[in-house]
mmCIF file of C-alpha atoms and ligand atoms in Angstrom:
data_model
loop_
_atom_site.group_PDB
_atom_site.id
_atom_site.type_symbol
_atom_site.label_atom_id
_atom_site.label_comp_id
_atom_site.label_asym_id
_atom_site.label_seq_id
_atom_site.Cartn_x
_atom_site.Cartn_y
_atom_site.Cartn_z
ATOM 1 C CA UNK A 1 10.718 18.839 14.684
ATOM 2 C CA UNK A 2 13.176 18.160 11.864
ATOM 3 C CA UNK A 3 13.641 14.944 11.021
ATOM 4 C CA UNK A 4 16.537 12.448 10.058
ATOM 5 C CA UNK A 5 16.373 11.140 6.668
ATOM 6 C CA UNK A 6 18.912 8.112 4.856
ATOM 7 C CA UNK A 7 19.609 9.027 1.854
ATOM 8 C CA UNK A 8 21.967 6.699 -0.297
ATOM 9 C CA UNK A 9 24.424 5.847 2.524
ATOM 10 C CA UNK A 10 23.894 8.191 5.456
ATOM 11 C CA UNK A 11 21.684 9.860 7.814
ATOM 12 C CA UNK A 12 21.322 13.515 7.266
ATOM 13 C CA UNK A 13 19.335 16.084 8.639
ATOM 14 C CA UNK A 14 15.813 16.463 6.432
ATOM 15 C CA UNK A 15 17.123 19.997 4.891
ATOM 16 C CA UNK A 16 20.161 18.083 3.607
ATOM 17 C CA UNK A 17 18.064 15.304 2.210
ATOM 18 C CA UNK A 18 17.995 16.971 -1.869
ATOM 19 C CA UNK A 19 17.586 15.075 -5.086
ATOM 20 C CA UNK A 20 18.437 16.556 -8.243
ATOM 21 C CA UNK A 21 15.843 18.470 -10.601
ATOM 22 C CA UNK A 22 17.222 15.893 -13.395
ATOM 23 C CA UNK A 23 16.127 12.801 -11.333
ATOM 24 C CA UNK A 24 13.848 10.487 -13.318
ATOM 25 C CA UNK A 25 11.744 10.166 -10.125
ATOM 26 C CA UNK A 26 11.074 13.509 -10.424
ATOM 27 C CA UNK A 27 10.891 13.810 -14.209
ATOM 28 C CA UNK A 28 8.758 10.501 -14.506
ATOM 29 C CA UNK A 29 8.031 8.965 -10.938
ATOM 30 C CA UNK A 30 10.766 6.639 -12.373
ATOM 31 C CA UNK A 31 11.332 4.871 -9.223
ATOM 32 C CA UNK A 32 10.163 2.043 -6.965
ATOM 33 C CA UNK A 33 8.803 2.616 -2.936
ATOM 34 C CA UNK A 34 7.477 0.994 0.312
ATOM 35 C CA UNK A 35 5.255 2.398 3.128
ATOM 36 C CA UNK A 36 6.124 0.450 6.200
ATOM 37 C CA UNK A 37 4.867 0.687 9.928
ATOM 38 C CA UNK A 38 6.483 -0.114 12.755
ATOM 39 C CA UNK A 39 5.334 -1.289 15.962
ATOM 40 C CA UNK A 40 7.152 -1.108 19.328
ATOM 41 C CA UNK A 41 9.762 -0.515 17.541
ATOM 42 C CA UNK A 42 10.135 -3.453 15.198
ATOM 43 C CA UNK A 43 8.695 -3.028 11.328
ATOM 44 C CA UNK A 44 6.074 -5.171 10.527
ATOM 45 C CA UNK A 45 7.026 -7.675 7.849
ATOM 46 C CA UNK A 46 9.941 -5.814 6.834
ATOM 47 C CA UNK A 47 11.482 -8.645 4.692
ATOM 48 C CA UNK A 48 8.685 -9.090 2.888
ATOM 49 C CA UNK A 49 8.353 -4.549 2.041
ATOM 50 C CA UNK A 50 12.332 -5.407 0.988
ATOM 51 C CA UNK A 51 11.209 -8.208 -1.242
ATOM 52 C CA UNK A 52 8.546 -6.334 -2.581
ATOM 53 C CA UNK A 53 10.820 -3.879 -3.324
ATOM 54 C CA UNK A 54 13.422 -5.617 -5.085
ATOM 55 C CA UNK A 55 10.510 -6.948 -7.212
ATOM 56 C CA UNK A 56 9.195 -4.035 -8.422
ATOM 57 C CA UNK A 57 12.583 -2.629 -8.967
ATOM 58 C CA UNK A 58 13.324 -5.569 -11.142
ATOM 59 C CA UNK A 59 10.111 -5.683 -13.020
ATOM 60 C CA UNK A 60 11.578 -1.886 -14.092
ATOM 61 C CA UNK A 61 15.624 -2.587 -14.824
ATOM 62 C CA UNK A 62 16.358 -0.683 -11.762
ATOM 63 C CA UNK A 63 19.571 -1.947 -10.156
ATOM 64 C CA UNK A 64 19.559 -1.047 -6.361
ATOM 65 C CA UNK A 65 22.993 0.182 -5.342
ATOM 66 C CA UNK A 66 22.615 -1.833 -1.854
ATOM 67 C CA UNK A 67 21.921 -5.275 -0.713
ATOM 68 C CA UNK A 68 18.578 -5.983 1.085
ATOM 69 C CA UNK A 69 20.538 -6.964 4.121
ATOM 70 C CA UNK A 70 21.698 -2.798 4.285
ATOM 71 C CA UNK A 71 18.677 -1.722 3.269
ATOM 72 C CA UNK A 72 16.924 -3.537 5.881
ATOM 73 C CA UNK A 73 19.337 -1.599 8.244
ATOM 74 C CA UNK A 74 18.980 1.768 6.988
ATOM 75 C CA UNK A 75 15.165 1.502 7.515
ATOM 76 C CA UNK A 76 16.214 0.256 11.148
ATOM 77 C CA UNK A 77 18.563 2.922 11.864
ATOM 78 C CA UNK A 78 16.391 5.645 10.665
ATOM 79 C CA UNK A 79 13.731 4.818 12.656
ATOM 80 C CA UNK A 80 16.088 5.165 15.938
ATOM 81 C CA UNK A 81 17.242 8.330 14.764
ATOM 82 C CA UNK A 82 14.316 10.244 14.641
ATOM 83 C CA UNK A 83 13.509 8.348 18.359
ATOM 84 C CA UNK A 84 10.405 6.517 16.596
ATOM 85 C CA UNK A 85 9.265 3.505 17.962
ATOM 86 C CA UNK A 86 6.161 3.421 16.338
ATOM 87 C CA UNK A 87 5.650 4.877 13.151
ATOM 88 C CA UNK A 88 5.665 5.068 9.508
ATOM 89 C CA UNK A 89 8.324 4.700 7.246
ATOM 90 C CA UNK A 90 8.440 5.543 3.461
ATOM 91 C CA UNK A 91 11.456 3.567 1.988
ATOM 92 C CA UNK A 92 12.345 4.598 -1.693
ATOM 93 C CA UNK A 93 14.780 4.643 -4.816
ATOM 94 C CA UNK A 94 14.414 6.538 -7.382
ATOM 95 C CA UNK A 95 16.381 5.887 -11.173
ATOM 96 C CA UNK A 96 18.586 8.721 -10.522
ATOM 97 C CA UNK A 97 19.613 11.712 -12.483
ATOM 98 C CA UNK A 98 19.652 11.861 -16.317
ATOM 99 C CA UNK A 99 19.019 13.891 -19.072
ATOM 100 C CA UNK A 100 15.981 14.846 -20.052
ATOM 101 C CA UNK A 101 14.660 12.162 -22.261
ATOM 102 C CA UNK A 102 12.889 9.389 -21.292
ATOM 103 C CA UNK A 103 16.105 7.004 -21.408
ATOM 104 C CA UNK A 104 17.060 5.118 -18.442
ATOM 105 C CA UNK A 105 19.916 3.972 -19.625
ATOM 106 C CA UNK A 106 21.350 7.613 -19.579
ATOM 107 C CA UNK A 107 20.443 8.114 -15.627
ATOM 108 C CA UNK A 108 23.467 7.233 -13.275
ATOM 109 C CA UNK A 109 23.342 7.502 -9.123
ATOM 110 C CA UNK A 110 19.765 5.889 -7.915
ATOM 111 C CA UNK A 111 18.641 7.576 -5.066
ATOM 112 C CA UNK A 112 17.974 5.345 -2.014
ATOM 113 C CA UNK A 113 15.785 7.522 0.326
ATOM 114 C CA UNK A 114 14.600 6.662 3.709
ATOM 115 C CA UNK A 115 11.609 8.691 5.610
ATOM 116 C CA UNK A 116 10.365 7.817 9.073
ATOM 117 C CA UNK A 117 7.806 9.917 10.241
ATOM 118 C CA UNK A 118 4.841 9.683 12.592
ATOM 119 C CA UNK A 119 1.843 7.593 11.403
ATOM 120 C CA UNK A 120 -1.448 9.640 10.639
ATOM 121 C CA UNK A 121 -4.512 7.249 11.205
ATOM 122 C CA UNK A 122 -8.081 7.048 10.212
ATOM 123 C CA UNK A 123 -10.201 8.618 12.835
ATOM 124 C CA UNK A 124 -11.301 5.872 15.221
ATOM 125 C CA UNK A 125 -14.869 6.531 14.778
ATOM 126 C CA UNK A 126 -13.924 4.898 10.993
ATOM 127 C CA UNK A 127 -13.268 1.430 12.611
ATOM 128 C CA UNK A 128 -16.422 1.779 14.860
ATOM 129 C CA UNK A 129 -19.017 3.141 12.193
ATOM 130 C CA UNK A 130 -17.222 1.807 9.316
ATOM 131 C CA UNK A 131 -16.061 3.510 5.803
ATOM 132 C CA UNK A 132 -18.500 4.444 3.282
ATOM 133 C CA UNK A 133 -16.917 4.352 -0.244
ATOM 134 C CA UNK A 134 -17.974 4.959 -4.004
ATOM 135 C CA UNK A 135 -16.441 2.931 -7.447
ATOM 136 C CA UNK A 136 -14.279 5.281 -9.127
ATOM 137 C CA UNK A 137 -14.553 6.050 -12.899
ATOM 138 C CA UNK A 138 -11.632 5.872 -13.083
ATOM 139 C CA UNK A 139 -10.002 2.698 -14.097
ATOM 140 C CA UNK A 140 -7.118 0.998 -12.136
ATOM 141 C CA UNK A 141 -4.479 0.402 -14.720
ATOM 142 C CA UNK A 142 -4.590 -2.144 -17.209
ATOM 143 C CA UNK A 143 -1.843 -4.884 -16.256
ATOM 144 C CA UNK A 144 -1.082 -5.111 -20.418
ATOM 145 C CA UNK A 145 -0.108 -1.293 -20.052
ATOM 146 C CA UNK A 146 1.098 -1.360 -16.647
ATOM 147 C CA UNK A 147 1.332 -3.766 -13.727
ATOM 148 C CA UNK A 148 -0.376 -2.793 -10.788
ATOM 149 C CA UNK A 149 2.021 -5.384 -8.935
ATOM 150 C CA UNK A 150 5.231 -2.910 -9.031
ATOM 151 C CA UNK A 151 4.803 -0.514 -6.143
ATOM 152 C CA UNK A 152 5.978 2.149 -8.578
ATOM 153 C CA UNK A 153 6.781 6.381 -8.019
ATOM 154 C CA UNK A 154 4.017 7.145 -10.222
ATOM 155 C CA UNK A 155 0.889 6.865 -8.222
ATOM 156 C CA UNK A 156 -1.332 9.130 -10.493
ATOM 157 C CA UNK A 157 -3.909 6.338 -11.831
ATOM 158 C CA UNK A 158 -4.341 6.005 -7.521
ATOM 159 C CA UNK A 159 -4.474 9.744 -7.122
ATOM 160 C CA UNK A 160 -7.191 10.409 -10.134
ATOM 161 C CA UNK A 161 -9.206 7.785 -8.471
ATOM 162 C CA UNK A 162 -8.806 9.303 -4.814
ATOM 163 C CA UNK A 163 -9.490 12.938 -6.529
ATOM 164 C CA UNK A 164 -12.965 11.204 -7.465
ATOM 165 C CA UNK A 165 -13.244 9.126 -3.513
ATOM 166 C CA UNK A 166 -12.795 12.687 -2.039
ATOM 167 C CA UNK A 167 -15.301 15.290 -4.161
ATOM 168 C CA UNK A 168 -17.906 12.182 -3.170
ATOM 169 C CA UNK A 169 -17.415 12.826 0.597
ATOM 170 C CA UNK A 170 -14.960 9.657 0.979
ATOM 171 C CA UNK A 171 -11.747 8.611 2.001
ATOM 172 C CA UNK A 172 -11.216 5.901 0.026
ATOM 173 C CA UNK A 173 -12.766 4.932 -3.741
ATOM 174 C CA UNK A 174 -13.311 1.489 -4.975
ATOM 175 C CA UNK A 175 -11.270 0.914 -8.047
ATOM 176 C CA UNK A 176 -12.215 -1.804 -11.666
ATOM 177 C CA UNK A 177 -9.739 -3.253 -13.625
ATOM 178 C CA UNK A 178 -10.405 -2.816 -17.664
ATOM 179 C CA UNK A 179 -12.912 -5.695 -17.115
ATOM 180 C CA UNK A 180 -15.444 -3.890 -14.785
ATOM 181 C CA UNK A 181 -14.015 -6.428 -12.128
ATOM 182 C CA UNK A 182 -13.438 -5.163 -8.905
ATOM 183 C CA UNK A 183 -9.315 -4.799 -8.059
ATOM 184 C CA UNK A 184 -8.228 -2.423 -4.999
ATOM 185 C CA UNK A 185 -9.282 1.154 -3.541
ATOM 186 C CA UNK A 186 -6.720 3.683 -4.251
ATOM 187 C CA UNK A 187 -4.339 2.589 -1.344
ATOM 188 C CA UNK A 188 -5.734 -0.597 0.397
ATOM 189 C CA UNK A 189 -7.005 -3.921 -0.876
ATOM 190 C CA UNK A 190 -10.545 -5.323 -0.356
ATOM 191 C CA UNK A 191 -12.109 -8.580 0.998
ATOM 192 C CA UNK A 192 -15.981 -9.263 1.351
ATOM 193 C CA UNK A 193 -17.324 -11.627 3.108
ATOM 194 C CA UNK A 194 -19.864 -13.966 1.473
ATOM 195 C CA UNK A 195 -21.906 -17.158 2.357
ATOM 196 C CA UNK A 196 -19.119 -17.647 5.836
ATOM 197 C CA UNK A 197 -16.888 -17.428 2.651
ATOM 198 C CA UNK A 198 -13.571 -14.193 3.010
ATOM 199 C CA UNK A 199 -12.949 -13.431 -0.712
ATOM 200 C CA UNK A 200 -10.353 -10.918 -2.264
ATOM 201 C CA UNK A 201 -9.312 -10.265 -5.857
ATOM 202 C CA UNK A 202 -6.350 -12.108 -7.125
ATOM 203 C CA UNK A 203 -3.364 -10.579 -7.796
ATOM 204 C CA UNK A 204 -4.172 -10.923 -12.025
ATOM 205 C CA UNK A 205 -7.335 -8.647 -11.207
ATOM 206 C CA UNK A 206 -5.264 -6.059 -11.131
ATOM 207 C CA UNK A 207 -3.857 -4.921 -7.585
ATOM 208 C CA UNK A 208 -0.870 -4.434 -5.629
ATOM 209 C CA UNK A 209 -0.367 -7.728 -3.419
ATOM 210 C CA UNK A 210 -0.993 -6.182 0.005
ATOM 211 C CA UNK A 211 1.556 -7.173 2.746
ATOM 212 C CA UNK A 212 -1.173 -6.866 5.083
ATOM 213 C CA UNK A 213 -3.674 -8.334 2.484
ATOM 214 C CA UNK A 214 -1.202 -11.166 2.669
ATOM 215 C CA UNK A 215 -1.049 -11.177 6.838
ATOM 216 C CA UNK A 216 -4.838 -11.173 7.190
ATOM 217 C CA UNK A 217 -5.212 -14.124 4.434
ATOM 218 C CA UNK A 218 -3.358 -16.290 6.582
ATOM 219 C CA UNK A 219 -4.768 -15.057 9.818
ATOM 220 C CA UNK A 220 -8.106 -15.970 8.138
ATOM 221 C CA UNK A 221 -6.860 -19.510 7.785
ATOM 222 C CA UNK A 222 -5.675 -20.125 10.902
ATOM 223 C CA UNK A 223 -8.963 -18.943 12.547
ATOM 224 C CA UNK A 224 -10.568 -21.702 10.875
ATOM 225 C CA UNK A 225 -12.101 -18.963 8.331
ATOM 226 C CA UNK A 226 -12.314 -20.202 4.356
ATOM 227 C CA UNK A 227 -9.892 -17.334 2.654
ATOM 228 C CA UNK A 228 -10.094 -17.573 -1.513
ATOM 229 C CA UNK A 229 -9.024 -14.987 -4.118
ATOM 230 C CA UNK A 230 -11.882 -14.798 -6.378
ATOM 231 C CA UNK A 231 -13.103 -12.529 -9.346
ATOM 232 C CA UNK A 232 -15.485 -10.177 -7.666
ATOM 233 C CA UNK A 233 -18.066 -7.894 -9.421
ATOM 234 C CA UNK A 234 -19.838 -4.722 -7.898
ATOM 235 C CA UNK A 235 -22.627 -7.146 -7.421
ATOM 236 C CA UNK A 236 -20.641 -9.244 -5.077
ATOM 237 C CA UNK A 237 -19.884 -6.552 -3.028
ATOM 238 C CA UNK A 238 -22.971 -4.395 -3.072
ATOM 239 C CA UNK A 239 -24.702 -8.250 -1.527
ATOM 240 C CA UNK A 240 -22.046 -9.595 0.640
ATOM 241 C CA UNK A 241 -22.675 -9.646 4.396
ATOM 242 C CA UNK A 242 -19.309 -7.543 5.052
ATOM 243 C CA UNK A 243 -16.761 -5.826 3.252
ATOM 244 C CA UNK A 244 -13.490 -4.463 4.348
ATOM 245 C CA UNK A 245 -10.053 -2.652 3.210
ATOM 246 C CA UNK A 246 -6.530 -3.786 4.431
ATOM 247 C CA UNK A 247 -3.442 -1.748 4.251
ATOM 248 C CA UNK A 248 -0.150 -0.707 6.147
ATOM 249 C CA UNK A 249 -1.804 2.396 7.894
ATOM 250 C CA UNK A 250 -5.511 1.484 7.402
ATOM 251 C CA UNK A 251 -4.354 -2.582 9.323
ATOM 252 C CA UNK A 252 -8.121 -3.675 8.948
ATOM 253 C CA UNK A 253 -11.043 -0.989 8.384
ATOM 254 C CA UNK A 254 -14.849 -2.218 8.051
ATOM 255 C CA UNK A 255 -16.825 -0.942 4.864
ATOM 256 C CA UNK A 256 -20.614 -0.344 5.470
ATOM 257 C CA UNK A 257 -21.660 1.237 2.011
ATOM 258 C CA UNK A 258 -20.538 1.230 -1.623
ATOM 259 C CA UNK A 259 -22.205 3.202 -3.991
ATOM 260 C CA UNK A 260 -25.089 4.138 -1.704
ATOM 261 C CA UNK A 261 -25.740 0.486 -1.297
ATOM 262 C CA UNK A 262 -25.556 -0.519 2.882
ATOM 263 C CA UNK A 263 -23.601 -3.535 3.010
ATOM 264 C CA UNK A 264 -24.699 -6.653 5.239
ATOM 265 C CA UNK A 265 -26.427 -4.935 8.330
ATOM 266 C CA UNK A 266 -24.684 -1.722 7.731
ATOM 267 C CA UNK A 267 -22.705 -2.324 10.738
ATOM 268 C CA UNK A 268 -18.996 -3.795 11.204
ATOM 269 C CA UNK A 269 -19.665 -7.042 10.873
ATOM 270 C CA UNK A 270 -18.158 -10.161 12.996
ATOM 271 C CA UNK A 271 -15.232 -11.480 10.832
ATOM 272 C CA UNK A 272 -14.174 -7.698 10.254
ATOM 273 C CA UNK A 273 -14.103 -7.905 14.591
ATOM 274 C CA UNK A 274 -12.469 -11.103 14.684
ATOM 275 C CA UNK A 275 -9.498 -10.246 11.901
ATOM 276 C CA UNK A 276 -8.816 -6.726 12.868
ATOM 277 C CA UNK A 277 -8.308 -8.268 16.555
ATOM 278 C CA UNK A 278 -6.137 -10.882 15.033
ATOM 279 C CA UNK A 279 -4.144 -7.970 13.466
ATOM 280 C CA UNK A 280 -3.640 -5.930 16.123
ATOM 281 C CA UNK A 281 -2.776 -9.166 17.774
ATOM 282 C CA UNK A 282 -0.061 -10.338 15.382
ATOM 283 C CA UNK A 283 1.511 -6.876 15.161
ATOM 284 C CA UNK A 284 1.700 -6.793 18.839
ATOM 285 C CA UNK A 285 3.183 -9.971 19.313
HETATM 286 N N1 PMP B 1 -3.047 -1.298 -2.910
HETATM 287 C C1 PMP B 1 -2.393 -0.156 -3.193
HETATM 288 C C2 PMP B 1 -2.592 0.472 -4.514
HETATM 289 C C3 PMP B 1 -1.543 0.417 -2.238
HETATM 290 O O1 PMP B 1 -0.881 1.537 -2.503
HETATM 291 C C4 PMP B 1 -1.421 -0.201 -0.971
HETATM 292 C C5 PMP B 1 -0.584 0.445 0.106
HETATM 293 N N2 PMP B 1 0.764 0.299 -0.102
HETATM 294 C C6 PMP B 1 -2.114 -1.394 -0.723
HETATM 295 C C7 PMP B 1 -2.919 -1.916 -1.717
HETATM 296 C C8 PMP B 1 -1.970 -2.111 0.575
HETATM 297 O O2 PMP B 1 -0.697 -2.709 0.632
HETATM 298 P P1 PMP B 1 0.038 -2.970 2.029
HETATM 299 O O3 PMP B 1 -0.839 -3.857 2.830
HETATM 300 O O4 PMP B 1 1.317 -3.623 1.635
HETATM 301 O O5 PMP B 1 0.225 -1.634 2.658
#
């Protein structure tokens, strides 16, 4: 079925929806995005995707041609028209078309793209049996060189990493920082559970701040659990009595080996249960 896709400051059909070979997203994934679900038809924590946004646009000079307010209604709007109540949206702007040099300052015309689509979701057996994942080699990038905090076009350092997840039989691969701490997987933040304590990297580790890393934090509190950010090792994880991944599509997904190591019982463990329930419970609401 053909989809409807925004693009700037309409809805057109998706063979309409054309950027230019000369756009820096194209030329240098020079360009800021979201991935956004909805449920019943209402986006979960869509100010805070627009927020997100607008910071990693800023952290990059990018000046989006819109205010949040219309942005927040194009993502709406597109949605209806492709009949979606529940779905996934990608939400993105690109620098616009240039010249072929690196300069930004040359580009003119950002492209503000918006993609709903259906959601494709980890099997369910994932949730019951739990993921098994290994460390990649390769690093996540340094936050001197690049911050991992702008949700940026170029996803490569993710995709070399996922490359490695894959050809080792899994969907998802634990990444470092330059330390040898532990940061994020390629497209979900981690927690582990240790001594009753939920711990997850802080966002100078290394990582993208998760909306639903965010959500699950504060579902954690108010179910009485103890939620810190903490510098984790391998160590921590390969000994903790649960691990587990949060993202947009992924909501809450138990981890049951790293590295060949079984983690806790080896089994989804209890305050996995308890948050994803919370989750499904909050987006629900
Ligand atoms: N880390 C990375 C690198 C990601 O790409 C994502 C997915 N956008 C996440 C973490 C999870 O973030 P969120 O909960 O906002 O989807």
């Amino acid at each position: 079925m053909a989809r409807i896709v925004f693009m700037n400051d309409r809805l057109v059909p998706e063979n309409e929806a054309r950027v230019s070979v000369f756009d820096h997203g194209l030329l240098y994934g020079d360009g800021v995005f979201e991935g956004m679900r909805s449920y019943s038809g209402r986006v979960f924590r869509l100010d805070a995707h627009i927020d997100r946004l607008w910071e990693s646009a800023q952290a990059i000079c990018l000046k989006i041609p819109h205010t949040k307010e219309a942005v927040a209604q194009a993502v709406n709007d597109t949605l209806a028209a492709n009949g979606l109540t529940d779905g996934y949206v990608r939400l993105l702007v690109t620098r616009g078309a240039g010249t072929l040099g690196l300069d930004p300052n040359r580009t003119k015309d950002p492209q503000v793209i918006v993609i709903a689509d259906t959601i494709s979701l980890y099997p369910r057996e994932h949730y019951e049996k739990g993921l098994r994942i290994v460390t990649a080699a390769t690093q996540r990038t340094q936050p001197a060189a690049l911050s991992p905090r702008i949700k940026s076009l170029n996803y490569l350092n993710n995709i070399m990493a996922k490359l490695e997840g894959l050809q080792a039989g899994c969907v998802e691969a634990l990444m470092l920082n330059h330390k040898g701490e532990v940061a994020e997987c390629t497209g979900d933040n981690i927690f582990a559970v240790r001594k009753g304590l939920l711990l997850t990297p802080p966002p100078d580790a290394g990582i993208l701040e998760g909306i639903t890393r965010g959500a699950v934090m504060e579902l954690a509190r108010s179910a009485g659990i103890d939620c810190r950010e903490a510098t984790l090792t391998r160590h921590d994880l390969y000994t903790a009595e649960e691990c587990f991944l949060t993202g947009t599509a992924a909501e809450v997904i138990p981890v049951v080996e790293i590295d060949g190591r079984s983690i806790g019982t080896g089994r989804p463990g209890p305050v996995t249960a308890k948050l994803l329930a919370a989750f499904h419970a909050l987006v629900r609401q």
